[in-house]
């Protein structure tokens, strides 16, 4: 997240101007509960900690401002111990995954992750003047910068099981607006990475989950939501390994959960999971054929390398000709090029995990982008 303080909202006026938006119900109490829990050193367990009105009144925002950002960069370690980065943008790539904090750890249908859609990215300077200050906060009463994201939670469809056992993708859908857990706040450090959620077209769209909202939906959504989304576990290799388990870079995440689900399946057996389906002779013959060896499979003749044909004059020719355009086409599609520039990754920020340190790079390219983002936050 950028260190810039250029783009800000005056919190009391912004809350009042958007008070009729359904996404703003309990916005300020939920925000203060979230920030108070972090100031007092309480860890995230999925449930927002409850505080009294008096406790919340002791939380101060410097100049009553929140500062918003267009993007958030999340660094993570891949399954093969490489560093990678996802860019979270509320207007384009806004879906994220975090570790689940399930109440019933023995349940057979528990799931390792929770999913949410980022509505906005903020930071603020806060101070708590209450009587329950911890030793950490007693050292200084100065305002401290706190980063947080405002999001809309997805819930898992328990009636449509997914995973390796069922050979189906997991189904999720937005939590209804009448549920207190429909919206919330999150420390960016809790984000694992972005996630690919695929609209399940067969379930259609609905307006029942949320009344018309200028803040919680994109303009192109036209006040509707997809009823269900599939979790794209095959988005890339790292994402697949997070569900399969066993990735070295994912140590301590979901290995035990998924490994037990796979190996106890009635259709998969640990002993013969990687057993070849061909016998040794058939494998040797296949390898020989693929390598162009003179040794062919038993009972089969070796295919000719080139097919000889004759033209009208009786001259012998072959249908195998070198095409000068082949090399150019291969290079165009990323093959045969001697340059390594396409393999380079530009990972800004660095770090071992969580959100990045953006080196004070502003999120917006120009003032017009900032104006567009302000319009996305309702009436200002």
Coordinates of C-alpha atoms in Angstrom, one line a residue:
X1 CA 0.0 0.0 0.0
X2 CA 1.3 3.4 -0.9
X3 CA 2.5 5.8 1.9
X4 CA 0.7 8.7 0.1
X5 CA -1.8 10.9 2.0
X6 CA -2.9 12.8 -1.0
X7 CA -6.4 11.3 -1.5
X8 CA -8.6 11.5 1.6
X9 CA -12.2 11.5 2.8
X10 CA -13.6 13.5 5.6
X11 CA -15.1 10.7 7.6
X12 CA -18.2 12.3 9.3
X13 CA -19.4 13.9 6.2
X14 CA -18.8 10.9 4.0
X15 CA -20.7 8.6 6.4
X16 CA -23.6 11.0 6.5
X17 CA -23.8 11.6 2.8
X18 CA -23.9 7.8 2.1
X19 CA -26.0 6.8 5.1
X20 CA -28.8 5.5 2.8
X21 CA -26.5 3.0 1.1
X22 CA -27.2 -0.5 2.4
X23 CA -23.5 -1.2 2.6
X24 CA -23.0 1.6 5.1
X25 CA -25.2 0.0 7.8
X26 CA -23.1 -0.3 11.0
X27 CA -20.0 1.0 9.0
X28 CA -18.6 3.2 11.7
X29 CA -19.1 0.9 14.7
X30 CA -17.6 -2.1 12.7
X31 CA -14.7 0.0 11.7
X32 CA -13.9 1.2 15.2
X33 CA -14.4 -2.4 16.6
X34 CA -11.8 -3.6 14.0
X35 CA -9.3 -0.9 14.8
X36 CA -9.7 -1.2 18.5
X37 CA -9.1 -4.9 18.4
X38 CA -5.8 -4.3 16.6
X39 CA -4.7 -1.4 18.8
X40 CA -5.3 -3.6 21.9
X41 CA -3.3 -6.5 20.3
X42 CA -6.2 -8.9 19.8
X43 CA -5.7 -11.4 17.0
X44 CA -8.1 -11.9 14.1
X45 CA -10.3 -15.0 14.6
X46 CA -13.0 -14.3 12.0
X47 CA -15.4 -12.6 14.5
X48 CA -15.2 -8.9 15.0
X49 CA -14.6 -8.1 18.7
X50 CA -17.4 -6.2 20.3
X51 CA -16.8 -3.0 22.2
X52 CA -19.1 -0.6 24.1
X53 CA -20.0 2.8 22.8
X54 CA -17.8 4.3 25.4
X55 CA -14.8 2.3 24.3
X56 CA -15.4 3.3 20.7
X57 CA -15.7 7.0 21.7
X58 CA -12.1 6.9 22.9
X59 CA -10.8 6.0 19.4
X60 CA -9.6 9.2 17.6
X61 CA -9.0 9.7 13.9
X62 CA -6.4 12.4 13.1
X63 CA -8.2 15.2 11.4
X64 CA -11.3 12.9 11.1
X65 CA -9.8 11.6 7.8
X66 CA -9.5 8.3 6.0
X67 CA -7.0 8.0 3.1
X68 CA -7.9 5.7 0.2
X69 CA -5.9 3.9 -2.4
X70 CA -6.5 2.4 -5.8
X71 CA -4.4 -0.7 -5.4
X72 CA -2.8 -3.0 -2.9
X73 CA 0.1 -5.3 -3.6
X74 CA 0.2 -8.6 -1.8
X75 CA 3.5 -10.5 -1.6
X76 CA 3.3 -14.3 -1.0
X77 CA 5.5 -17.4 -1.2
X78 CA 4.6 -19.9 -3.9
X79 CA 4.5 -23.7 -3.4
X80 CA 8.1 -24.0 -4.8
X81 CA 9.6 -21.4 -2.5
X82 CA 9.5 -18.5 -5.0
X83 CA 8.3 -15.0 -4.3
X84 CA 5.3 -13.7 -6.2
X85 CA 2.9 -10.8 -6.0
X86 CA -0.8 -10.1 -6.6
X87 CA -2.2 -6.7 -7.3
X88 CA -5.6 -6.1 -5.7
X89 CA -7.8 -3.5 -7.3
X90 CA -11.4 -2.9 -6.1
X91 CA -12.5 -2.1 -9.7
X92 CA -10.9 -5.0 -11.5
X93 CA -9.1 -7.7 -9.4
X94 CA -11.0 -7.5 -6.2
X95 CA -11.5 -11.0 -4.9
X96 CA -9.2 -12.3 -2.1
X97 CA -8.7 -15.4 0.1
X98 CA -7.7 -15.6 3.8
X99 CA -7.2 -18.5 6.1
X100 CA -10.5 -19.8 7.6
X101 CA -11.1 -19.8 11.3
X102 CA -13.8 -22.5 11.5
X103 CA -15.5 -23.0 14.9
X104 CA -15.9 -26.7 14.4
X105 CA -12.4 -28.0 13.6
X106 CA -13.6 -31.7 13.5
X107 CA -16.3 -31.1 10.9
X108 CA -15.9 -33.3 7.8
X109 CA -17.0 -30.4 5.5
X110 CA -14.7 -27.7 6.8
X111 CA -12.9 -25.6 4.3
X112 CA -9.4 -24.1 4.6
X113 CA -10.1 -20.6 3.2
X114 CA -12.6 -17.7 3.4
X115 CA -13.3 -15.5 0.4
X116 CA -14.2 -11.8 0.1
X117 CA -14.5 -9.0 -2.4
X118 CA -12.6 -5.8 -1.6
X119 CA -14.7 -2.7 -1.8
X120 CA -12.1 -0.1 -0.8
X121 CA -8.6 0.2 0.5
X122 CA -7.9 2.7 3.3
X123 CA -5.4 3.8 5.9
X124 CA -5.9 6.2 8.8
X125 CA -4.0 7.7 11.7
X126 CA -5.7 6.6 14.9
X127 CA -5.1 6.9 18.7
X128 CA -6.9 5.3 21.6
X129 CA -7.3 7.3 24.7
X130 CA -9.3 4.8 26.8
X131 CA -8.4 3.2 30.1
X132 CA -7.7 -0.3 28.7
X133 CA -4.4 0.6 27.1
X134 CA -1.9 -2.2 26.7
X135 CA 1.7 -1.9 27.6
X136 CA 2.5 -1.4 23.9
X137 CA 0.1 1.5 23.4
X138 CA 1.1 3.1 26.7
X139 CA 4.6 3.8 25.4
X140 CA 3.2 6.5 23.1
X141 CA 0.0 8.3 22.8
X142 CA 0.8 9.6 19.3
X143 CA -1.3 8.7 16.3
X144 CA -0.3 5.5 14.6
X145 CA -0.9 4.6 10.9
X146 CA -3.3 1.7 10.4
X147 CA -4.1 0.1 7.1
X148 CA -7.3 -1.7 6.5
X149 CA -9.6 -2.9 3.7
X150 CA -13.4 -2.8 3.6
X151 CA -14.9 -5.9 2.1
X152 CA -17.9 -7.9 1.3
X153 CA -17.8 -11.5 2.5
X154 CA -18.6 -14.7 0.5
X155 CA -20.2 -17.7 2.2
X156 CA -19.7 -21.3 1.1
X157 CA -22.6 -23.3 -0.3
X158 CA -22.8 -26.3 2.1
X159 CA -25.5 -28.0 0.0
X160 CA -23.1 -28.3 -3.0
X161 CA -19.9 -30.0 -1.8
X162 CA -16.8 -29.5 -3.8
X163 CA -13.2 -30.7 -3.8
X164 CA -11.1 -33.6 -5.0
X165 CA -13.5 -36.3 -3.6
X166 CA -16.5 -34.9 -5.4
X167 CA -14.6 -33.8 -8.5
X168 CA -16.4 -30.5 -8.4
X169 CA -15.3 -26.9 -7.8
X170 CA -16.4 -25.3 -4.5
X171 CA -19.4 -23.0 -4.7
X172 CA -19.6 -19.7 -2.9
X173 CA -22.0 -16.8 -2.8
X174 CA -22.3 -13.4 -1.2
X175 CA -23.7 -13.2 2.3
X176 CA -27.1 -11.6 2.4
X177 CA -27.2 -8.0 3.6
X178 CA -29.4 -8.9 6.6
X179 CA -26.5 -10.9 8.1
X180 CA -24.2 -9.0 10.4
X181 CA -21.3 -10.7 8.7
X182 CA -22.1 -9.4 5.2
X183 CA -19.5 -6.7 5.4
X184 CA -16.4 -6.2 7.4
X185 CA -12.9 -5.0 7.7
X186 CA -9.6 -6.8 7.5
X187 CA -5.9 -6.1 8.1
X188 CA -4.1 -6.4 4.6
X189 CA -1.6 -8.7 6.3
X190 CA -4.3 -11.4 6.6
X191 CA -4.6 -11.7 2.9
X192 CA -3.0 -14.8 1.4
X193 CA -3.4 -13.8 -2.2
X194 CA -6.0 -12.9 -4.9
X195 CA -8.4 -15.6 -6.0
X196 CA -10.2 -16.4 -9.2
X197 CA -14.0 -16.7 -8.7
X198 CA -15.9 -17.8 -11.7
X199 CA -19.6 -16.7 -12.0
X200 CA -21.8 -19.8 -12.1
X201 CA -24.1 -18.9 -15.0
X202 CA -26.5 -21.8 -14.4
X203 CA -27.6 -20.2 -11.1
X204 CA -28.3 -16.9 -12.7
X205 CA -28.3 -13.4 -11.2
X206 CA -30.2 -11.9 -8.3
X207 CA -31.1 -8.7 -6.5
X208 CA -32.1 -10.3 -3.3
X209 CA -28.7 -10.4 -1.6
X210 CA -28.2 -6.6 -1.5
X211 CA -30.4 -3.6 -2.2
X212 CA -29.1 -1.1 -4.8
X213 CA -25.7 0.0 -3.7
X214 CA -23.4 2.6 -5.2
X215 CA -20.5 1.6 -3.0
X216 CA -20.5 -2.2 -2.8
X217 CA -21.1 -2.9 -6.5
X218 CA -19.4 -1.9 -9.7
X219 CA -21.4 0.2 -12.1
X220 CA -21.5 -2.6 -14.7
X221 CA -23.2 -4.9 -12.2
X222 CA -26.5 -3.0 -12.6
X223 CA -27.5 -3.6 -9.0
X224 CA -27.4 -7.4 -9.4
X225 CA -25.1 -10.2 -8.1
X226 CA -24.3 -13.6 -9.4
X227 CA -26.1 -16.1 -7.3
X228 CA -23.1 -18.4 -7.0
X229 CA -19.4 -18.4 -7.9
X230 CA -17.0 -21.3 -8.5
X231 CA -13.6 -21.2 -6.8
X232 CA -11.0 -21.4 -9.5
X233 CA -8.5 -23.8 -7.9
X234 CA -6.8 -24.3 -11.3
X235 CA -6.0 -20.7 -11.9
X236 CA -2.3 -21.4 -11.7
X237 CA 0.1 -24.0 -10.2
X238 CA 0.4 -22.3 -6.9
X239 CA -3.3 -22.0 -6.4
X240 CA -3.8 -25.7 -7.2
X241 CA -1.2 -26.7 -4.7
X242 CA -2.9 -24.6 -2.0
X243 CA -5.9 -27.0 -2.3
X244 CA -4.0 -30.2 -3.0
X245 CA -1.5 -29.6 -0.2
X246 CA 2.2 -30.5 0.2
X247 CA 3.7 -27.3 -1.2
X248 CA 6.9 -26.5 0.5
X249 CA 6.2 -22.8 0.4
X250 CA 2.8 -23.4 2.0
X251 CA 4.2 -24.9 5.2
X252 CA 1.6 -24.8 8.0
X253 CA -1.3 -23.8 5.8
X254 CA -3.6 -26.6 4.5
X255 CA -1.5 -29.7 3.9
X256 CA -3.0 -31.9 6.6
X257 CA -6.6 -31.0 5.6
X258 CA -6.3 -31.7 1.9
X259 CA -3.9 -34.6 2.2
X260 CA -6.3 -36.6 4.4
X261 CA -9.2 -35.7 2.1
X262 CA -7.4 -37.1 -1.0
X263 CA -5.8 -40.2 0.4
X264 CA -9.0 -41.4 2.2
X265 CA -11.1 -41.2 -0.9
X266 CA -12.6 -44.4 -2.2
X267 CA -11.5 -43.5 -5.7
X268 CA -7.9 -42.7 -5.0
X269 CA -5.4 -45.0 -3.4
X270 CA -2.0 -43.8 -2.0
X271 CA -0.2 -47.0 -3.1
X272 CA -1.2 -46.9 -6.7
X273 CA -1.8 -43.2 -7.2
X274 CA 1.3 -42.8 -9.4
X275 CA 1.5 -46.3 -10.7
X276 CA 1.9 -46.4 -14.5
X277 CA -1.0 -47.8 -16.5
X278 CA 1.3 -49.4 -19.1
X279 CA 3.7 -52.3 -18.5
X280 CA 7.5 -52.0 -19.0
X281 CA 7.6 -53.3 -22.5
X282 CA 4.8 -50.9 -23.7
X283 CA 6.5 -48.0 -22.0
X284 CA 9.9 -48.8 -23.6
X285 CA 8.2 -49.0 -27.0
X286 CA 6.4 -45.8 -26.5
X287 CA 9.6 -44.0 -25.4
X288 CA 11.5 -45.4 -28.3
X289 CA 8.9 -44.2 -30.7
X290 CA 8.8 -40.7 -29.3
X291 CA 12.6 -40.4 -29.3
X292 CA 12.8 -41.4 -33.0
X293 CA 14.7 -44.6 -32.1
X294 CA 15.2 -47.3 -34.7
X295 CA 13.7 -49.8 -32.2
X296 CA 10.0 -49.8 -32.8
X297 CA 7.2 -51.4 -30.8
X298 CA 6.7 -55.2 -31.3
X299 CA 4.5 -56.0 -34.3
X300 CA 4.8 -52.5 -35.7
X301 CA 6.9 -51.1 -38.5
X302 CA 8.7 -47.8 -38.1
X303 CA 7.0 -44.9 -39.7
X304 CA 9.0 -43.3 -42.5
X305 CA 10.6 -40.0 -41.6
X306 CA 9.5 -38.3 -44.8
X307 CA 6.9 -39.3 -47.3
X308 CA 8.4 -39.3 -50.8
X309 CA 6.2 -38.2 -53.7
X310 CA 6.9 -37.5 -57.4
X311 CA 5.9 -34.5 -59.4
X312 CA 4.5 -34.5 -62.9
X313 CA 8.0 -34.8 -64.5
X314 CA 8.8 -37.8 -62.4
X315 CA 11.2 -36.0 -60.1
X316 CA 11.3 -37.2 -56.5
X317 CA 10.4 -34.7 -53.8
X318 CA 9.3 -34.7 -50.1
X319 CA 6.5 -33.0 -48.3
X320 CA 8.8 -32.0 -45.5
X321 CA 10.1 -28.5 -46.3
X322 CA 11.7 -25.9 -44.2
X323 CA 9.3 -23.0 -43.7
X324 CA 11.2 -19.7 -43.2
X325 CA 8.2 -18.2 -41.4
X326 CA 8.2 -20.9 -38.7
X327 CA 11.0 -19.5 -36.6
X328 CA 9.5 -16.0 -36.7
X329 CA 6.1 -17.4 -35.6
X330 CA 7.7 -19.4 -32.8
X331 CA 9.6 -16.3 -31.6
X332 CA 6.4 -14.3 -31.7
X333 CA 4.6 -16.7 -29.4
X334 CA 7.5 -16.8 -27.0
X335 CA 9.5 -19.8 -28.3
X336 CA 13.0 -19.8 -29.7
X337 CA 13.8 -16.3 -28.5
X338 CA 17.3 -15.9 -26.9
X339 CA 16.1 -13.0 -24.8
X340 CA 15.2 -13.6 -21.2
X341 CA 13.3 -10.4 -20.9
X342 CA 9.9 -12.2 -21.0
X343 CA 10.9 -14.3 -18.0
X344 CA 11.7 -11.4 -15.8
X345 CA 9.3 -10.6 -13.0
X346 CA 8.9 -7.0 -11.8
X347 CA 8.0 -7.5 -8.1
X348 CA 7.6 -4.1 -6.5
X349 CA 7.9 -3.7 -2.8
X350 CA 9.5 -7.0 -1.8
X351 CA 9.1 -8.7 1.6
X352 CA 8.3 -12.1 2.7
X353 CA 4.5 -11.9 2.9
X354 CA 1.5 -9.7 3.5
X355 CA 1.2 -6.3 1.8
X356 CA 4.1 -4.5 0.3
X357 CA 6.1 -1.5 1.2
X358 CA 5.4 0.6 -1.9
X359 CA 8.3 3.0 -1.5
X360 CA 6.0 5.9 -1.5
X361 CA 4.8 5.3 -5.0
X362 CA 1.5 7.1 -5.6
X363 CA -1.4 4.8 -6.6
X364 CA -2.9 7.2 -9.1
X365 CA -1.3 8.2 -12.4
X366 CA -3.0 11.6 -12.5
X367 CA -5.6 13.7 -11.0
X368 CA -8.3 12.3 -13.4
X369 CA -7.8 8.8 -11.9
X370 CA -8.3 10.3 -8.4
X371 CA -11.5 12.0 -9.5
X372 CA -12.8 8.8 -10.9
X373 CA -12.0 6.9 -7.7
X374 CA -13.8 9.6 -5.6
X375 CA -16.9 9.2 -7.8
X376 CA -16.8 5.5 -6.9
X377 CA -17.1 6.3 -3.2
X378 CA -20.6 7.7 -3.5
X379 CA -21.6 11.3 -2.9
X380 CA -18.7 13.5 -1.7

